[in-house]
mmCIF file of C-alpha atoms and ligand atoms in Angstrom:
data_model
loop_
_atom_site.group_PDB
_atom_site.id
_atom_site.type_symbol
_atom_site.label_atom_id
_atom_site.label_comp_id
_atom_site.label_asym_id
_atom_site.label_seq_id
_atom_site.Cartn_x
_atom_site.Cartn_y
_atom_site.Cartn_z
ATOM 1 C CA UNK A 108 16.916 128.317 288.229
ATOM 2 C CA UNK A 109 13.010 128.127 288.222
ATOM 3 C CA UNK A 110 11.203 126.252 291.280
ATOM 4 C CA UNK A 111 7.673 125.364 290.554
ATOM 5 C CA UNK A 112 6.002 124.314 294.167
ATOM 6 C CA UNK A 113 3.649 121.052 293.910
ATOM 7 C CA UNK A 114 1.587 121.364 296.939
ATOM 8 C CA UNK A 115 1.180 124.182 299.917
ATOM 9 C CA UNK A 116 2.715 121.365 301.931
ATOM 10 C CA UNK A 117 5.980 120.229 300.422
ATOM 11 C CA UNK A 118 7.536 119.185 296.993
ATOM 12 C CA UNK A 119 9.301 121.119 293.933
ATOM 13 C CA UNK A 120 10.156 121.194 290.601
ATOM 14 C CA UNK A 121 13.125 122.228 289.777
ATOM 15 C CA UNK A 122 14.830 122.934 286.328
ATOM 16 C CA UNK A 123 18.038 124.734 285.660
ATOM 17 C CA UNK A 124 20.337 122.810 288.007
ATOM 18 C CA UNK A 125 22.773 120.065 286.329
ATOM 19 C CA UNK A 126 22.651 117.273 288.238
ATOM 20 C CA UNK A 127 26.297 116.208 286.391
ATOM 21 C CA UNK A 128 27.877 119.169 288.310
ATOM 22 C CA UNK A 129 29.548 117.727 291.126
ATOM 23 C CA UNK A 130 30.754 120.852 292.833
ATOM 24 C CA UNK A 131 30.694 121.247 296.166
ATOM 25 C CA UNK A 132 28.563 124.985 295.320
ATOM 26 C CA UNK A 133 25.970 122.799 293.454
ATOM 27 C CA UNK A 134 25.577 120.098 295.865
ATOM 28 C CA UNK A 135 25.230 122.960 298.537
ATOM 29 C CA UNK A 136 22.498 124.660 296.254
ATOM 30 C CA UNK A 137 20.339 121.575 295.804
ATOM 31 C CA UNK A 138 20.802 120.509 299.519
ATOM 32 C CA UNK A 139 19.197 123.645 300.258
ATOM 33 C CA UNK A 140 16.149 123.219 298.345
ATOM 34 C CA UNK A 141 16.028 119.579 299.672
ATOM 35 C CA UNK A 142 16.085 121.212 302.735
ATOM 36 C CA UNK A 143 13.343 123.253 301.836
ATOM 37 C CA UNK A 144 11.265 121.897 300.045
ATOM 38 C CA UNK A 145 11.627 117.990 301.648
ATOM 39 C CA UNK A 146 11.108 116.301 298.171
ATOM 40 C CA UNK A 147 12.666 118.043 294.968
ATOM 41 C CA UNK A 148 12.249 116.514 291.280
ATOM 42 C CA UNK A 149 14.299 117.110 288.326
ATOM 43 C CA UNK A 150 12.704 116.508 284.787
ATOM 44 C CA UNK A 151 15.062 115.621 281.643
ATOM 45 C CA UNK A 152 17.894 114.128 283.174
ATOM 46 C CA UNK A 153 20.071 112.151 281.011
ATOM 47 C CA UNK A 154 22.428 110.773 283.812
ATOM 48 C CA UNK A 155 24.061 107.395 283.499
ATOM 49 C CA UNK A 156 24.524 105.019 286.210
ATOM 50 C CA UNK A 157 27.953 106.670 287.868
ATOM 51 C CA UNK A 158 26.801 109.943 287.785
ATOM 52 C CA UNK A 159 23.270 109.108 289.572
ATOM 53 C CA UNK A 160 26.027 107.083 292.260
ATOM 54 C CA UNK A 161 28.095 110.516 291.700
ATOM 55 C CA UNK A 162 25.447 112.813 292.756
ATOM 56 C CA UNK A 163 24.239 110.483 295.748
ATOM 57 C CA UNK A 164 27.729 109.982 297.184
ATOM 58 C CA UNK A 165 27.740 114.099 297.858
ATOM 59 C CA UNK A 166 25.243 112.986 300.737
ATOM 60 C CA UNK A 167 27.652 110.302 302.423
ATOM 61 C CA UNK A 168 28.223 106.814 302.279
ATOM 62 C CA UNK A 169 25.766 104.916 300.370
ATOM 63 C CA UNK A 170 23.545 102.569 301.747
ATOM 64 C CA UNK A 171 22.922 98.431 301.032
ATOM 65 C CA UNK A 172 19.148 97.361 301.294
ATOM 66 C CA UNK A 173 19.038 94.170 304.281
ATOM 67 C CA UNK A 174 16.241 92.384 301.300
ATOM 68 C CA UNK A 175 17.281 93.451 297.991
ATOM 69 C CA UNK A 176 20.176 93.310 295.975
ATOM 70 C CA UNK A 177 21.710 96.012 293.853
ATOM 71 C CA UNK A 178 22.195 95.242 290.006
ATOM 72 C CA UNK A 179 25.283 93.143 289.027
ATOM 73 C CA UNK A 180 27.132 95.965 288.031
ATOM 74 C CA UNK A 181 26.423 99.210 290.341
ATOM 75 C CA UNK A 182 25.371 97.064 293.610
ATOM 76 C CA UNK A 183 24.508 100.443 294.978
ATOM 77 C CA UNK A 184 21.322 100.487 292.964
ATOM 78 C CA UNK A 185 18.585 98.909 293.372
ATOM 79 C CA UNK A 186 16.285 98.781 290.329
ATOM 80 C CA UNK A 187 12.485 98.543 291.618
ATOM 81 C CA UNK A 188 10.388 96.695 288.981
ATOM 82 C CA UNK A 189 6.502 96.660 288.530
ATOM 83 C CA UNK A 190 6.063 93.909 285.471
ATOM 84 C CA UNK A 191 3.268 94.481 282.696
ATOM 85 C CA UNK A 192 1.043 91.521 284.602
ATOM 86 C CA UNK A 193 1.660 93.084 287.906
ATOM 87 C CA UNK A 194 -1.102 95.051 289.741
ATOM 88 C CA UNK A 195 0.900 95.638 293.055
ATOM 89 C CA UNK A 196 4.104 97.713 293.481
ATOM 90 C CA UNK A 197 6.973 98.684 295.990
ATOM 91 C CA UNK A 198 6.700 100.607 298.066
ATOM 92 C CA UNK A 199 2.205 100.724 298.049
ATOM 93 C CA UNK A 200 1.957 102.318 301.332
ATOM 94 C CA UNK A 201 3.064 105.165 303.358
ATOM 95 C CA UNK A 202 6.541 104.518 305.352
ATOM 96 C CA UNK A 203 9.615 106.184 305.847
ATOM 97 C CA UNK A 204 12.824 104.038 304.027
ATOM 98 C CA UNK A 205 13.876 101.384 306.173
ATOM 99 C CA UNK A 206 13.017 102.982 309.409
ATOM 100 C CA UNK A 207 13.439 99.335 311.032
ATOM 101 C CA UNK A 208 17.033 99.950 311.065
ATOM 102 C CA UNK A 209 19.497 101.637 313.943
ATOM 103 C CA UNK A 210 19.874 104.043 311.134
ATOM 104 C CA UNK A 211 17.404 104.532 308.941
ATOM 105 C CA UNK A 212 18.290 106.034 305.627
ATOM 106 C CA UNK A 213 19.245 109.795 305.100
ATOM 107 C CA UNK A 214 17.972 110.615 301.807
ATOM 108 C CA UNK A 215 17.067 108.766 298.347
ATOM 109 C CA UNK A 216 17.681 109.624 294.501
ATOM 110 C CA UNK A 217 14.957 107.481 292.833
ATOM 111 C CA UNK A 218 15.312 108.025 288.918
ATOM 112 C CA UNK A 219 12.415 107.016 286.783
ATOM 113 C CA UNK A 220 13.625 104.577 283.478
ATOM 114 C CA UNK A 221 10.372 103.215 282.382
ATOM 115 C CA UNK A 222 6.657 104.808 283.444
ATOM 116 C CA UNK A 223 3.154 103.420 282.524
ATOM 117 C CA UNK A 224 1.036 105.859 280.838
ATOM 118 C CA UNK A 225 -1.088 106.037 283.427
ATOM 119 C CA UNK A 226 -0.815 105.335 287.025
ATOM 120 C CA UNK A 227 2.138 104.707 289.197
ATOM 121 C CA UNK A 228 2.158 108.536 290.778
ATOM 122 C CA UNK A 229 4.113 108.715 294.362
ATOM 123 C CA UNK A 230 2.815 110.864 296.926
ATOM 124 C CA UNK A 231 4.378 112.327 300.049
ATOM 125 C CA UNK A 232 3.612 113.962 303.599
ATOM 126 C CA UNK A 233 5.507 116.325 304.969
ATOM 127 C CA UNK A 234 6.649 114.961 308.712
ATOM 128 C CA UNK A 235 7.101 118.375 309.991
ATOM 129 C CA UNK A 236 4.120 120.054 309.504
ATOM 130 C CA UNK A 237 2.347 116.871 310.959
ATOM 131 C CA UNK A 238 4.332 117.116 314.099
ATOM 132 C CA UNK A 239 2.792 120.988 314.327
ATOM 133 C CA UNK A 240 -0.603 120.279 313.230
ATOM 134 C CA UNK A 241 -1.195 116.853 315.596
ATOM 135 C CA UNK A 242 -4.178 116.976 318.304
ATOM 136 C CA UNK A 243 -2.428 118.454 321.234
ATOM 137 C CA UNK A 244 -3.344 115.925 323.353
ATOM 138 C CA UNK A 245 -1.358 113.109 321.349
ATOM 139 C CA UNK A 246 1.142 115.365 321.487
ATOM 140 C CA UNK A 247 1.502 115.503 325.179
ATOM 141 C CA UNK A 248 0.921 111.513 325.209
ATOM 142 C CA UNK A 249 3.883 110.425 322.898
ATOM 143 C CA UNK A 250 6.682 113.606 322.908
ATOM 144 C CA UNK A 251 9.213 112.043 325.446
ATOM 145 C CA UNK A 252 7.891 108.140 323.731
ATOM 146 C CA UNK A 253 9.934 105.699 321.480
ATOM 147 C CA UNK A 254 8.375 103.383 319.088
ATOM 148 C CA UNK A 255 9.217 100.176 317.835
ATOM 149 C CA UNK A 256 9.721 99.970 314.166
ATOM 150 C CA UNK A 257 9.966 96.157 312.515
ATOM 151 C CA UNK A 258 11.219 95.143 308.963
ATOM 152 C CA UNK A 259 8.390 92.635 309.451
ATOM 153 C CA UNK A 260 6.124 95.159 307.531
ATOM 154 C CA UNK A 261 8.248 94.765 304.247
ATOM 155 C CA UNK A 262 7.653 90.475 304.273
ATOM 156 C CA UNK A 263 4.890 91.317 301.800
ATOM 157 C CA UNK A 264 6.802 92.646 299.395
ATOM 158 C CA UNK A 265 8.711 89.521 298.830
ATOM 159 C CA UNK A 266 5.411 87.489 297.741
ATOM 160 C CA UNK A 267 3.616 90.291 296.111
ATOM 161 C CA UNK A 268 6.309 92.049 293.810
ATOM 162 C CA UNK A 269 7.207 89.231 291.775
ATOM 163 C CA UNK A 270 9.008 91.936 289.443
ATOM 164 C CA UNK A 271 11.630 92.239 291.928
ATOM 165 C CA UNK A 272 12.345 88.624 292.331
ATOM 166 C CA UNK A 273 15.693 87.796 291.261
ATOM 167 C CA UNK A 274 16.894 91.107 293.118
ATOM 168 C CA UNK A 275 15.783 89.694 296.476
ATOM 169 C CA UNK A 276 18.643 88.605 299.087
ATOM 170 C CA UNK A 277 16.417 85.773 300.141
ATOM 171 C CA UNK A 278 17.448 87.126 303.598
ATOM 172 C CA UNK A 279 14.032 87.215 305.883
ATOM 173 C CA UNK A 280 15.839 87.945 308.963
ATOM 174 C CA UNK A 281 13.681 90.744 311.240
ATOM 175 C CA UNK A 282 15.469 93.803 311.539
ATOM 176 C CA UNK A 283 13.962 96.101 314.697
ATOM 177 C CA UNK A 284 14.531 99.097 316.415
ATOM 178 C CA UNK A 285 13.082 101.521 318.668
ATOM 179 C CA UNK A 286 13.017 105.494 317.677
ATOM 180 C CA UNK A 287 11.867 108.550 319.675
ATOM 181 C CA UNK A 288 8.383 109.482 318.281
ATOM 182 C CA UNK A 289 9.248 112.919 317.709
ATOM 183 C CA UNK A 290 12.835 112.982 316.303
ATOM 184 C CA UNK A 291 14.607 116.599 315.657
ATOM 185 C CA UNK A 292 16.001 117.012 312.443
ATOM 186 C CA UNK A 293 19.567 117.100 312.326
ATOM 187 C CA UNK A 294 20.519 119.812 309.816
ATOM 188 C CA UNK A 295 17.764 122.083 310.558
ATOM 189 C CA UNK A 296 16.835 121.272 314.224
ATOM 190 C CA UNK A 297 12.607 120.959 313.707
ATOM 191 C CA UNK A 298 10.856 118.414 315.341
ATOM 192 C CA UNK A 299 9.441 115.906 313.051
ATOM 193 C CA UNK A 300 6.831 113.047 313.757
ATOM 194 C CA UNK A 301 8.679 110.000 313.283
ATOM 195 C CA UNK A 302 6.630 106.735 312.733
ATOM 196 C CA UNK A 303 4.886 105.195 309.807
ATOM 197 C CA UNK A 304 2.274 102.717 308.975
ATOM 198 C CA UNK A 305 4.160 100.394 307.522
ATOM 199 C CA UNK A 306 7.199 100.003 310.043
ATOM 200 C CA UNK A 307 5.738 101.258 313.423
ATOM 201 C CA UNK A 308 4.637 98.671 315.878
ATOM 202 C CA UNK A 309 3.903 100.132 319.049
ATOM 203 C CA UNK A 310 4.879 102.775 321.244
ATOM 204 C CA UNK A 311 6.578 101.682 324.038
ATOM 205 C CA UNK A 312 5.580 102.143 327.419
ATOM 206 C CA UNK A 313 1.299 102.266 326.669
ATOM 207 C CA UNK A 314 -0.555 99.081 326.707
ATOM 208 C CA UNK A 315 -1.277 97.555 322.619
ATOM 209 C CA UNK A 316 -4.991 98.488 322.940
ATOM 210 C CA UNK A 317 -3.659 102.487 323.556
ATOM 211 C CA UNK A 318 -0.586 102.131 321.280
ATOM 212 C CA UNK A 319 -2.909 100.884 318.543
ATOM 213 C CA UNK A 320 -5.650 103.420 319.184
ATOM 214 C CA UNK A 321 -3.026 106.387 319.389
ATOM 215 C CA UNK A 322 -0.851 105.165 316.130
ATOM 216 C CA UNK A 323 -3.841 105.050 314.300
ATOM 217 C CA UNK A 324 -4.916 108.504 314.675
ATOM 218 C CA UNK A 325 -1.245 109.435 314.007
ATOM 219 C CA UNK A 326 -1.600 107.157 310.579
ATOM 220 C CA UNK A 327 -5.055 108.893 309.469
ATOM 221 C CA UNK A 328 -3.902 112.220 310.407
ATOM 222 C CA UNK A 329 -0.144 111.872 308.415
ATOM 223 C CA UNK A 330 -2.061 110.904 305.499
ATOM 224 C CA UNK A 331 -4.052 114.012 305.557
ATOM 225 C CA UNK A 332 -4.303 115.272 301.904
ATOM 226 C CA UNK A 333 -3.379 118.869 302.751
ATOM 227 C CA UNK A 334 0.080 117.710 304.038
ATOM 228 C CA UNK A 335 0.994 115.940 301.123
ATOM 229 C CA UNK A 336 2.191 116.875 297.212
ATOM 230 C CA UNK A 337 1.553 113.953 294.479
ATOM 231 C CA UNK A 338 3.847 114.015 291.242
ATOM 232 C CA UNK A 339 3.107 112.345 287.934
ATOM 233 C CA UNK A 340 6.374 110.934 286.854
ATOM 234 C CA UNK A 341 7.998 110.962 283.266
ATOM 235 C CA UNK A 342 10.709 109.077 282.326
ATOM 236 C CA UNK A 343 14.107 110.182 283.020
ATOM 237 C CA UNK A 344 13.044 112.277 286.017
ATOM 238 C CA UNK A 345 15.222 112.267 289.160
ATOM 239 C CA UNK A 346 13.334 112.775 292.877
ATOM 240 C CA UNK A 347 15.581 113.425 295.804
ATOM 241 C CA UNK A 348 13.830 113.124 299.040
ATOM 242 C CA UNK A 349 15.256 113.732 303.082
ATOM 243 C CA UNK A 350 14.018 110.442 304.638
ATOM 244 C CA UNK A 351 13.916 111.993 307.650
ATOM 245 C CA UNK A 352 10.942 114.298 307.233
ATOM 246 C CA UNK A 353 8.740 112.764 304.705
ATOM 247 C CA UNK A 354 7.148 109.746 304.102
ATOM 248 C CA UNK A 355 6.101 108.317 301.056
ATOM 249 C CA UNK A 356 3.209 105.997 299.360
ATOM 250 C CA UNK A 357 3.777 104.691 295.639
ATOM 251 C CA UNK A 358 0.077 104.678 294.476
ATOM 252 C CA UNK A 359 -0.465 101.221 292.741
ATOM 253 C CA UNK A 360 -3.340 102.054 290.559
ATOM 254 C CA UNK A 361 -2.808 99.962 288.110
ATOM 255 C CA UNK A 362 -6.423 98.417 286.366
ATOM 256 C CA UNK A 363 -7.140 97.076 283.352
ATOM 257 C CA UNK A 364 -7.392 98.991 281.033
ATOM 258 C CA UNK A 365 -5.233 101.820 282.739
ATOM 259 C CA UNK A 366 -1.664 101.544 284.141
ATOM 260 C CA UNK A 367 -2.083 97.584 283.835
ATOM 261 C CA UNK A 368 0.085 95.870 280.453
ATOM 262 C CA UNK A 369 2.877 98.338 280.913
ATOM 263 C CA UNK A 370 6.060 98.160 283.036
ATOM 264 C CA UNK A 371 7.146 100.972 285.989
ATOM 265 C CA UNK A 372 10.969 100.824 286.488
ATOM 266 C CA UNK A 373 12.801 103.216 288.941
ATOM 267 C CA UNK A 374 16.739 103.105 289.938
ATOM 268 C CA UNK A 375 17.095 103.741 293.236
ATOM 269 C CA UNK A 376 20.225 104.577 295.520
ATOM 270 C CA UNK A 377 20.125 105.293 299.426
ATOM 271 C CA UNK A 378 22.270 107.434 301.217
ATOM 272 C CA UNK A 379 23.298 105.942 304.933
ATOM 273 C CA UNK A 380 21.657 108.307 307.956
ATOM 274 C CA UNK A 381 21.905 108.778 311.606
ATOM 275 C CA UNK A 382 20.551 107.442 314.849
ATOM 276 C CA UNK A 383 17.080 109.384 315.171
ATOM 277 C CA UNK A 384 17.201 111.883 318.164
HETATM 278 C C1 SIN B 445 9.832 103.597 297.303
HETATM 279 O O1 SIN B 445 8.878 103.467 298.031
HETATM 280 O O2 SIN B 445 10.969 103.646 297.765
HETATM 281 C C2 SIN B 445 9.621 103.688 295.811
HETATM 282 C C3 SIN B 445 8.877 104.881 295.382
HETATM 283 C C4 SIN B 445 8.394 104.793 293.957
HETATM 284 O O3 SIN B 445 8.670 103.820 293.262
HETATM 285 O O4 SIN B 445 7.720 105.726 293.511
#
């Protein structure tokens, strides 16, 4: 096994792990460097549908998106589309999966069918060493807080990614919930900074005006570049990422001339989580 690290912060390459093995050993082995490592990517993989549900399912029970519908025949995926005319994308800014919800989602296994040659690169922060590295004095403000996170953040996505109309529930409903600011991981037991600039409303208990001030100092600093790892994707690569400790921003830089006229496709299943704590 060879593990090539993308960033001092987080992220790694990893080759000379079958993904198609579905023993208990090998889930065990590549839990640990998800563990590790927060966000692990696997180049070359030839895996059909069932064994991408296969290898998700060692996680848990899988998890159905509240706004978007899986394809006809594996409802567990959902297949995120950026068209050749399309400048925006899913997923354009920094947020944690579905954090709106009682339980947000554990981990996902995007795989990459169709990349632009150009453009379309995901980065992610590592939640972790943001909780260590925060101002001590926001620290002391938020540790005991809760936050209210709102699926309102994701309405965009419904008029701006018209490549994933037709997948849409045409369900608007708000989903909302509240989550402690600083939630511990549950496998490892670190603390982990737990709100995001797309979800995160306001922290509950400080007026708007201090909730805004202090969430936006938390958004700048998350997005610091030395907590993050980028990766340039290839087609048939598979990215596993804990949910819990990273969040994630799918760079949209598509311009003429560059990523624009070509199509970004990504499968991607969710595996159901726990109540933050
Ligand atoms: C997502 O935000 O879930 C999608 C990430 C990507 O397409 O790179």
């Amino acid at each position: 096994m060879e593990v090539k690290l993308l960033s001092g912060a987080l992220g790694a390459e990893i080759s000379g792990i079958d993904l198609k093995d579905s023993s208990k050993e090998n889930y065990k082995k590549i839990n640990n460097l998800l563990l590790e490592h927060k966000v692990i990517f696997f180049r070359n993989q030839d895996i059909t549908h069932n064994e991408q549900i296969a290898l998700a399912q060692n996680w848990g029970p899988l998890e159905n998106h509240a706004y978007v519908k899986g394809l006809n025949n594996h409802p567990e995926i959902v297949r995120i589309v950026k068209t050749k005319e399309e400048k925006n994308q899913w997923g354009e800014n920094w947020h944690t999966d579905v954090s709106y919800n009682i339980k947000p989602t554990k981990a996902v296994i995007l795989k990459s069918i169709k990349i632009p040659p150009v453009g379309g690169d995901t980065c992610f922060s590592n939640m972790e060493l943001a909780w260590e590295t925060l101002d001590e004095e926001i620290k002391k403000k938020i540790k005991d807080k809760k936050a209210i996170h709102s699926s309102l953040g994701a309405e965009f996505f419904i008029d701006n990614y018209k490549g994933m109309s037709g997948h849409e529930k045409r369900n608007y409903d708000e989903y909302s919930n509240e989550h402690p600011i600083v939630r511990t991981h549950p496998e490892t037991g670190k603390k982990i900074l737990y709100v995001n600039w797309t979800y995160t409303k306001q922290i509950i208990g400080l007026d708007k005006i201090e909730s805004d001030e202090i969430l936006k100092k938390i958004f700048e600093h998350q997005a610091r570049l030395d907590l993050t790892c980028r990766f340039n994707w290839t087609e048939n690569t598979v990215a596993i990422w804990d949910n819990r400790s990273v969040i994630h921003y799918a760079i949209a830089d598509f311009y003429p001339g560059r990523g624009l006229g070509h199509e970004r496709i990504m499968d991607r299943i969710a595996i159901e989580g726990d109540q933050p704590h």
